Amino acid sequence: MSRRAGVVIGCVVALAALAGVAWVYRLELLLEVVEFQQRRDVAPTQTIDWDSGTDPAGRSVAERPPNIVVILADDLGWNDLSWQGGGVAGGSVPTPNLDALAHEGVQFANGYAANGTCAPSRAALMTGRYSTRFGFEFTPTPAGFSTMVPMLSNAAPGRLRPSVVEETGPSIPFAEMGVPPSEITLAELLKPAGYHNVHIGKWHLGTSGGMAPHDQGFDESLLMASGLYLPEDDPNVVNSKQDFDAIDRFLWRAMRFGASFNGGEEFEPGGYLTDYYTDQAVKVIEANRDRPFFLYLAHWAVHTPLQALKDDYDALGHIDEHRLRVYAAMVRSLDRSVGRVLDALRDNGLEENTLVFFTSDNGGPAYIGLPRVNEPFRGWKISYFEGGIHVPFFLKWPARLAGGQSFEPPVHGFDIFATAAAAAGVEPPSDRAIDGVDLVPYVAGEAEGAPHEALFWRTGGYQVVLADGYKLQVNDPPGKEWLFHLPTDPTEQVNVAADEPERVAALRELLAKHNAEQAEPLWPSAVRSPINIDKTLLDPDAEDDEFIYWFN
């Protein structure tokens, strides 16, 4: 090599290094901006004086319409529970309270979340409708998310397929992306029937313009104002940060430890978030034991950032991997929460005549780097493979349904709306399509067949239909389709699309008919992200890996 050529190459390397330094500096500066935007004064912990009352008609517990308790986990994997012999860390972290709920109530073997991500799934649960019927198609994200996360993801080593930021991404504020006030929530439906409605925890369905929980039928709302389980430096917390995950890096900068009550000032929760929400749920049950109530306990657990209560972490010393141990401790606290809620119902004489639902808004994510959370299913949160939407789904109502049952036909998150409404003796709205179905007659053997002829999922160019045991997934881009026969291939290993062109065509017709009934999105997609179906973010991509593109 000549001296001149060496100098040229040296200059190019130096310029590249400077460009890299500038890019890293810009990225760090943007993260600092995100962190600065989230800084605000948070008041000290407040004591909530939950409203109490009695049934106006003076009815006994058995005479009143049933209480309704919906416990919703966030990002819980199918294999996180030990109810079917699985569980975290090879089954060494039992979930006895959730297992008891499954075995003493009804376990839906094929329970599906309404979406592969949290907000559209919750919108469907709360309205009894496909959220795309009213334009809630894409997941609302806070300021900076759709810019920062793709930048961080694209810079990660081992990523072969970049995220694409949409030029027409959302321009409206995060607080204004939600369920329109014109929709009728389950709380609004139950209120005229004499129910006292309480929300605790996550919402993610809008907080301004009449979309906050206390504006959508809830008499009282303890809202998750931000998503730290405890302050990062609290002596009672053990943290696990994933530098390989863009979402995790964003959340640690953007999140605070905060709550608010009925739209009031933000204050610090009174302890580790999962336990704090549970403490308040128990108080709500005690305050409302003499009247019908609807309690929506929407946990943040086990969503990132991964933070465990130190006592739970210390109890799992047999787990060597730090990240797995923190995650397992979070599952342990969620299970404890469910046990305490069930105990409160029992202690207050309410167990027999209370419907208790438990499910998750979607499956476990790839970005926590734990490969077994959704076993035996393929796929992750964000995808519509079974790992993303096939979730634990339990119902217990001793006064009406015999326990110890397993129900096989597919059921859906929006069935909670219709089932609760029917149990309360309330007619669903007649001026709009209600997609949910009352599950009780099917479980009790009073209705024949399956609750649904077909189920659908849609996020932009990623669309799915499940009918007659066949599940068709269409993703464009990259112009891919998968067809699986779930009764014989429940883990979606054999794509039979090429062998079944007539069935693919028929299912595409069902999709087209469904799409014709849906509304235009209320806000546009912000980013298209590649999701590796079979690998966590800790594993580098390979050319022959299978991917879906998620539209957010």
PDB file of N, CA and C in Angstrom, residues 431-487:
ATOM      1  N   ASP A 431     -77.066  -0.260  19.242  1.00  0.00           N
ATOM      2  CA  ASP A 431     -76.837   0.643  18.116  1.00  0.00           C
ATOM      3  C   ASP A 431     -75.483   0.436  17.453  1.00  0.00           C
ATOM      4  N   ARG A 432     -74.791  -0.639  17.795  1.00  0.00           N
ATOM      5  CA  ARG A 432     -73.466  -0.917  17.243  1.00  0.00           C
ATOM      6  C   ARG A 432     -73.184  -2.410  17.332  1.00  0.00           C
ATOM      7  N   ALA A 433     -72.233  -2.855  16.533  1.00  0.00           N
ATOM      8  CA  ALA A 433     -71.855  -4.268  16.572  1.00  0.00           C
ATOM      9  C   ALA A 433     -71.099  -4.562  17.859  1.00  0.00           C
ATOM     10  N   ILE A 434     -71.539  -5.596  18.565  1.00  0.00           N
ATOM     11  CA  ILE A 434     -70.820  -6.105  19.727  1.00  0.00           C
ATOM     12  C   ILE A 434     -70.277  -7.474  19.338  1.00  0.00           C
ATOM     13  N   ASP A 435     -68.959  -7.598  19.383  1.00  0.00           N
ATOM     14  CA  ASP A 435     -68.318  -8.826  18.909  1.00  0.00           C
ATOM     15  C   ASP A 435     -68.156  -9.870  20.008  1.00  0.00           C
ATOM     16  N   GLY A 436     -68.146  -9.436  21.271  1.00  0.00           N
ATOM     17  CA  GLY A 436     -68.009 -10.369  22.371  1.00  0.00           C
ATOM     18  C   GLY A 436     -69.242 -11.235  22.546  1.00  0.00           C
ATOM     19  N   VAL A 437     -69.049 -12.388  23.141  1.00  0.00           N
ATOM     20  CA  VAL A 437     -70.115 -13.368  23.357  1.00  0.00           C
ATOM     21  C   VAL A 437     -70.141 -13.753  24.827  1.00  0.00           C
ATOM     22  N   ASP A 438     -71.348 -13.929  25.387  1.00  0.00           N
ATOM     23  CA  ASP A 438     -71.488 -14.421  26.756  1.00  0.00           C
ATOM     24  C   ASP A 438     -71.003 -15.867  26.799  1.00  0.00           C
ATOM     25  N   LEU A 439     -69.956 -16.106  27.551  1.00  0.00           N
ATOM     26  CA  LEU A 439     -69.348 -17.440  27.590  1.00  0.00           C
ATOM     27  C   LEU A 439     -70.056 -18.403  28.536  1.00  0.00           C
ATOM     28  N   VAL A 440     -70.833 -17.891  29.475  1.00  0.00           N
ATOM     29  CA  VAL A 440     -71.412 -18.741  30.515  1.00  0.00           C
ATOM     30  C   VAL A 440     -72.285 -19.849  29.946  1.00  0.00           C
ATOM     31  N   PRO A 441     -73.223 -19.575  29.020  1.00  0.00           N
ATOM     32  CA  PRO A 441     -74.040 -20.687  28.496  1.00  0.00           C
ATOM     33  C   PRO A 441     -73.220 -21.770  27.815  1.00  0.00           C
ATOM     34  N   TYR A 442     -72.122 -21.403  27.176  1.00  0.00           N
ATOM     35  CA  TYR A 442     -71.279 -22.399  26.513  1.00  0.00           C
ATOM     36  C   TYR A 442     -70.549 -23.259  27.535  1.00  0.00           C
ATOM     37  N   VAL A 443     -70.016 -22.612  28.562  1.00  0.00           N
ATOM     38  CA  VAL A 443     -69.303 -23.359  29.599  1.00  0.00           C
ATOM     39  C   VAL A 443     -70.264 -24.264  30.366  1.00  0.00           C
ATOM     40  N   ALA A 444     -71.491 -23.775  30.592  1.00  0.00           N
ATOM     41  CA  ALA A 444     -72.489 -24.528  31.365  1.00  0.00           C
ATOM     42  C   ALA A 444     -73.178 -25.602  30.537  1.00  0.00           C
ATOM     43  N   GLY A 445     -72.863 -25.686  29.255  1.00  0.00           N
ATOM     44  CA  GLY A 445     -73.481 -26.694  28.403  1.00  0.00           C
ATOM     45  C   GLY A 445     -74.875 -26.343  27.954  1.00  0.00           C
ATOM     46  N   GLU A 446     -75.250 -25.065  28.076  1.00  0.00           N
ATOM     47  CA  GLU A 446     -76.597 -24.632  27.693  1.00  0.00           C
ATOM     48  C   GLU A 446     -76.653 -24.121  26.259  1.00  0.00           C
ATOM     49  N   ALA A 447     -75.507 -23.876  25.664  1.00  0.00           N
ATOM     50  CA  ALA A 447     -75.426 -23.437  24.279  1.00  0.00           C
ATOM     51  C   ALA A 447     -74.535 -24.410  23.516  1.00  0.00           C
ATOM     52  N   GLU A 448     -74.908 -24.709  22.298  1.00  0.00           N
ATOM     53  CA  GLU A 448     -74.164 -25.673  21.500  1.00  0.00           C
ATOM     54  C   GLU A 448     -73.138 -24.964  20.620  1.00  0.00           C
ATOM     55  N   GLY A 449     -72.175 -25.745  20.189  1.00  0.00           N
ATOM     56  CA  GLY A 449     -71.189 -25.215  19.263  1.00  0.00           C
ATOM     57  C   GLY A 449     -70.136 -24.370  19.964  1.00  0.00           C
ATOM     58  N   ALA A 450     -69.469 -23.546  19.164  1.00  0.00           N
ATOM     59  CA  ALA A 450     -68.407 -22.678  19.659  1.00  0.00           C
ATOM     60  C   ALA A 450     -68.906 -21.237  19.721  1.00  0.00           C
ATOM     61  N   PRO A 451     -68.357 -20.443  20.630  1.00  0.00           N
ATOM     62  CA  PRO A 451     -68.804 -19.046  20.731  1.00  0.00           C
ATOM     63  C   PRO A 451     -68.568 -18.231  19.460  1.00  0.00           C
ATOM     64  N   HIS A 452     -67.522 -18.565  18.682  1.00  0.00           N
ATOM     65  CA  HIS A 452     -67.168 -17.748  17.517  1.00  0.00           C
ATOM     66  C   HIS A 452     -66.944 -18.632  16.292  1.00  0.00           C
ATOM     67  N   GLU A 453     -67.502 -18.187  15.148  1.00  0.00           N
ATOM     68  CA  GLU A 453     -67.220 -18.867  13.889  1.00  0.00           C
ATOM     69  C   GLU A 453     -65.838 -18.490  13.368  1.00  0.00           C
ATOM     70  N   ALA A 454     -65.440 -17.245  13.623  1.00  0.00           N
ATOM     71  CA  ALA A 454     -64.131 -16.768  13.180  1.00  0.00           C
ATOM     72  C   ALA A 454     -63.678 -15.651  14.101  1.00  0.00           C
ATOM     73  N   LEU A 455     -62.372 -15.507  14.240  1.00  0.00           N
ATOM     74  CA  LEU A 455     -61.775 -14.414  14.998  1.00  0.00           C
ATOM     75  C   LEU A 455     -60.731 -13.720  14.123  1.00  0.00           C
ATOM     76  N   PHE A 456     -60.560 -12.402  14.362  1.00  0.00           N
ATOM     77  CA  PHE A 456     -59.697 -11.604  13.502  1.00  0.00           C
ATOM     78  C   PHE A 456     -58.745 -10.751  14.335  1.00  0.00           C
ATOM     79  N   TRP A 457     -57.583 -10.482  13.753  1.00  0.00           N
ATOM     80  CA  TRP A 457     -56.622  -9.544  14.330  1.00  0.00           C
ATOM     81  C   TRP A 457     -56.075  -8.696  13.187  1.00  0.00           C
ATOM     82  N   ARG A 458     -55.890  -7.395  13.440  1.00  0.00           N
ATOM     83  CA  ARG A 458     -55.399  -6.523  12.367  1.00  0.00           C
ATOM     84  C   ARG A 458     -54.608  -5.365  12.934  1.00  0.00           C
ATOM     85  N   THR A 459     -53.428  -5.137  12.360  1.00  0.00           N
ATOM     86  CA  THR A 459     -52.635  -3.946  12.631  1.00  0.00           C
ATOM     87  C   THR A 459     -51.980  -3.555  11.312  1.00  0.00           C
ATOM     88  N   GLY A 460     -52.587  -2.617  10.605  1.00  0.00           N
ATOM     89  CA  GLY A 460     -52.048  -2.201   9.326  1.00  0.00           C
ATOM     90  C   GLY A 460     -51.971  -3.354   8.346  1.00  0.00           C
ATOM     91  N   GLY A 461     -50.771  -3.572   7.795  1.00  0.00           N
ATOM     92  CA  GLY A 461     -50.581  -4.626   6.807  1.00  0.00           C
ATOM     93  C   GLY A 461     -50.353  -6.003   7.383  1.00  0.00           C
ATOM     94  N   TYR A 462     -50.542  -6.154   8.681  1.00  0.00           N
ATOM     95  CA  TYR A 462     -50.416  -7.452   9.334  1.00  0.00           C
ATOM     96  C   TYR A 462     -51.803  -7.872   9.798  1.00  0.00           C
ATOM     97  N   GLN A 463     -52.371  -8.929   9.158  1.00  0.00           N
ATOM     98  CA  GLN A 463     -53.760  -9.303   9.394  1.00  0.00           C
ATOM     99  C   GLN A 463     -53.896 -10.811   9.520  1.00  0.00           C
ATOM    100  N   VAL A 464     -54.834 -11.245  10.393  1.00  0.00           N
ATOM    101  CA  VAL A 464     -54.973 -12.659  10.729  1.00  0.00           C
ATOM    102  C   VAL A 464     -56.448 -13.021  10.846  1.00  0.00           C
ATOM    103  N   VAL A 465     -56.777 -14.230  10.402  1.00  0.00           N
ATOM    104  CA  VAL A 465     -58.107 -14.788  10.623  1.00  0.00           C
ATOM    105  C   VAL A 465     -57.944 -16.223  11.110  1.00  0.00           C
ATOM    106  N   LEU A 466     -58.770 -16.607  12.078  1.00  0.00           N
ATOM    107  CA  LEU A 466     -58.811 -17.965  12.608  1.00  0.00           C
ATOM    108  C   LEU A 466     -60.232 -18.485  12.424  1.00  0.00           C
ATOM    109  N   ALA A 467     -60.393 -19.551  11.643  1.00  0.00           N
ATOM    110  CA  ALA A 467     -61.712 -20.130  11.396  1.00  0.00           C
ATOM    111  C   ALA A 467     -61.570 -21.622  11.115  1.00  0.00           C
ATOM    112  N   ASP A 468     -62.465 -22.418  11.676  1.00  0.00           N
ATOM    113  CA  ASP A 468     -62.474 -23.875  11.456  1.00  0.00           C
ATOM    114  C   ASP A 468     -61.124 -24.511  11.773  1.00  0.00           C
ATOM    115  N   GLY A 469     -60.429 -23.951  12.750  1.00  0.00           N
ATOM    116  CA  GLY A 469     -59.155 -24.526  13.150  1.00  0.00           C
ATOM    117  C   GLY A 469     -57.972 -24.078  12.315  1.00  0.00           C
ATOM    118  N   TYR A 470     -58.220 -23.357  11.223  1.00  0.00           N
ATOM    119  CA  TYR A 470     -57.144 -22.874  10.366  1.00  0.00           C
ATOM    120  C   TYR A 470     -56.875 -21.397  10.653  1.00  0.00           C
ATOM    121  N   LYS A 471     -55.612 -21.080  10.754  1.00  0.00           N
ATOM    122  CA  LYS A 471     -55.200 -19.708  11.063  1.00  0.00           C
ATOM    123  C   LYS A 471     -54.325 -19.178   9.926  1.00  0.00           C
ATOM    124  N   LEU A 472     -54.819 -18.145   9.272  1.00  0.00           N
ATOM    125  CA  LEU A 472     -54.089 -17.505   8.177  1.00  0.00           C
ATOM    126  C   LEU A 472     -53.515 -16.184   8.656  1.00  0.00           C
ATOM    127  N   GLN A 473     -52.210 -16.020   8.481  1.00  0.00           N
ATOM    128  CA  GLN A 473     -51.543 -14.768   8.774  1.00  0.00           C
ATOM    129  C   GLN A 473     -51.031 -14.165   7.471  1.00  0.00           C
ATOM    130  N   VAL A 474     -51.340 -12.897   7.261  1.00  0.00           N
ATOM    131  CA  VAL A 474     -50.908 -12.174   6.062  1.00  0.00           C
ATOM    132  C   VAL A 474     -50.115 -10.967   6.511  1.00  0.00           C
ATOM    133  N   ASN A 475     -48.912 -10.801   5.979  1.00  0.00           N
ATOM    134  CA  ASN A 475     -48.054  -9.690   6.376  1.00  0.00           C
ATOM    135  C   ASN A 475     -47.432  -9.060   5.132  1.00  0.00           C
ATOM    136  N   ASP A 476     -47.798  -7.802   4.864  1.00  0.00           N
ATOM    137  CA  ASP A 476     -47.301  -7.120   3.673  1.00  0.00           C
ATOM    138  C   ASP A 476     -46.948  -5.682   4.008  1.00  0.00           C
ATOM    139  N   PRO A 477     -45.643  -5.256   3.966  1.00  0.00           N
ATOM    140  CA  PRO A 477     -44.506  -6.114   3.682  1.00  0.00           C
ATOM    141  C   PRO A 477     -44.257  -7.094   4.840  1.00  0.00           C
ATOM    142  N   PRO A 478     -43.514  -8.159   4.571  1.00  0.00           N
ATOM    143  CA  PRO A 478     -42.707  -8.481   3.381  1.00  0.00           C
ATOM    144  C   PRO A 478     -43.434  -9.288   2.314  1.00  0.00           C
ATOM    145  N   GLY A 479     -44.773  -9.300   2.296  1.00  0.00           N
ATOM    146  CA  GLY A 479     -45.486 -10.082   1.295  1.00  0.00           C
ATOM    147  C   GLY A 479     -45.487 -11.560   1.612  1.00  0.00           C
ATOM    148  N   LYS A 480     -45.753 -11.881   2.876  1.00  0.00           N
ATOM    149  CA  LYS A 480     -45.662 -13.257   3.364  1.00  0.00           C
ATOM    150  C   LYS A 480     -47.021 -13.704   3.874  1.00  0.00           C
ATOM    151  N   GLU A 481     -47.320 -14.987   3.705  1.00  0.00           N
ATOM    152  CA  GLU A 481     -48.520 -15.551   4.313  1.00  0.00           C
ATOM    153  C   GLU A 481     -48.199 -16.917   4.906  1.00  0.00           C
ATOM    154  N   TRP A 482     -48.830 -17.164   6.057  1.00  0.00           N
ATOM    155  CA  TRP A 482     -48.673 -18.437   6.750  1.00  0.00           C
ATOM    156  C   TRP A 482     -50.065 -19.019   6.993  1.00  0.00           C
ATOM    157  N   LEU A 483     -50.212 -20.303   6.787  1.00  0.00           N
ATOM    158  CA  LEU A 483     -51.456 -21.004   7.103  1.00  0.00           C
ATOM    159  C   LEU A 483     -51.108 -22.205   7.973  1.00  0.00           C
ATOM    160  N   PHE A 484     -51.731 -22.254   9.152  1.00  0.00           N
ATOM    161  CA  PHE A 484     -51.491 -23.355  10.089  1.00  0.00           C
ATOM    162  C   PHE A 484     -52.825 -23.998  10.480  1.00  0.00           C
ATOM    163  N   HIS A 485     -52.813 -25.315  10.628  1.00  0.00           N
ATOM    164  CA  HIS A 485     -53.976 -26.043  11.140  1.00  0.00           C
ATOM    165  C   HIS A 485     -53.725 -26.302  12.625  1.00  0.00           C
ATOM    166  N   LEU A 486     -54.309 -25.470  13.468  1.00  0.00           N
ATOM    167  CA  LEU A 486     -53.960 -25.481  14.889  1.00  0.00           C
ATOM    168  C   LEU A 486     -54.332 -26.775  15.627  1.00  0.00           C
ATOM    169  N   PRO A 487     -55.441 -27.436  15.303  1.00  0.00           N
ATOM    170  CA  PRO A 487     -55.730 -28.690  16.026  1.00  0.00           C
ATOM    171  C   PRO A 487     -54.630 -29.735  15.888  1.00  0.00           C
TER     172      PRO A 487
END
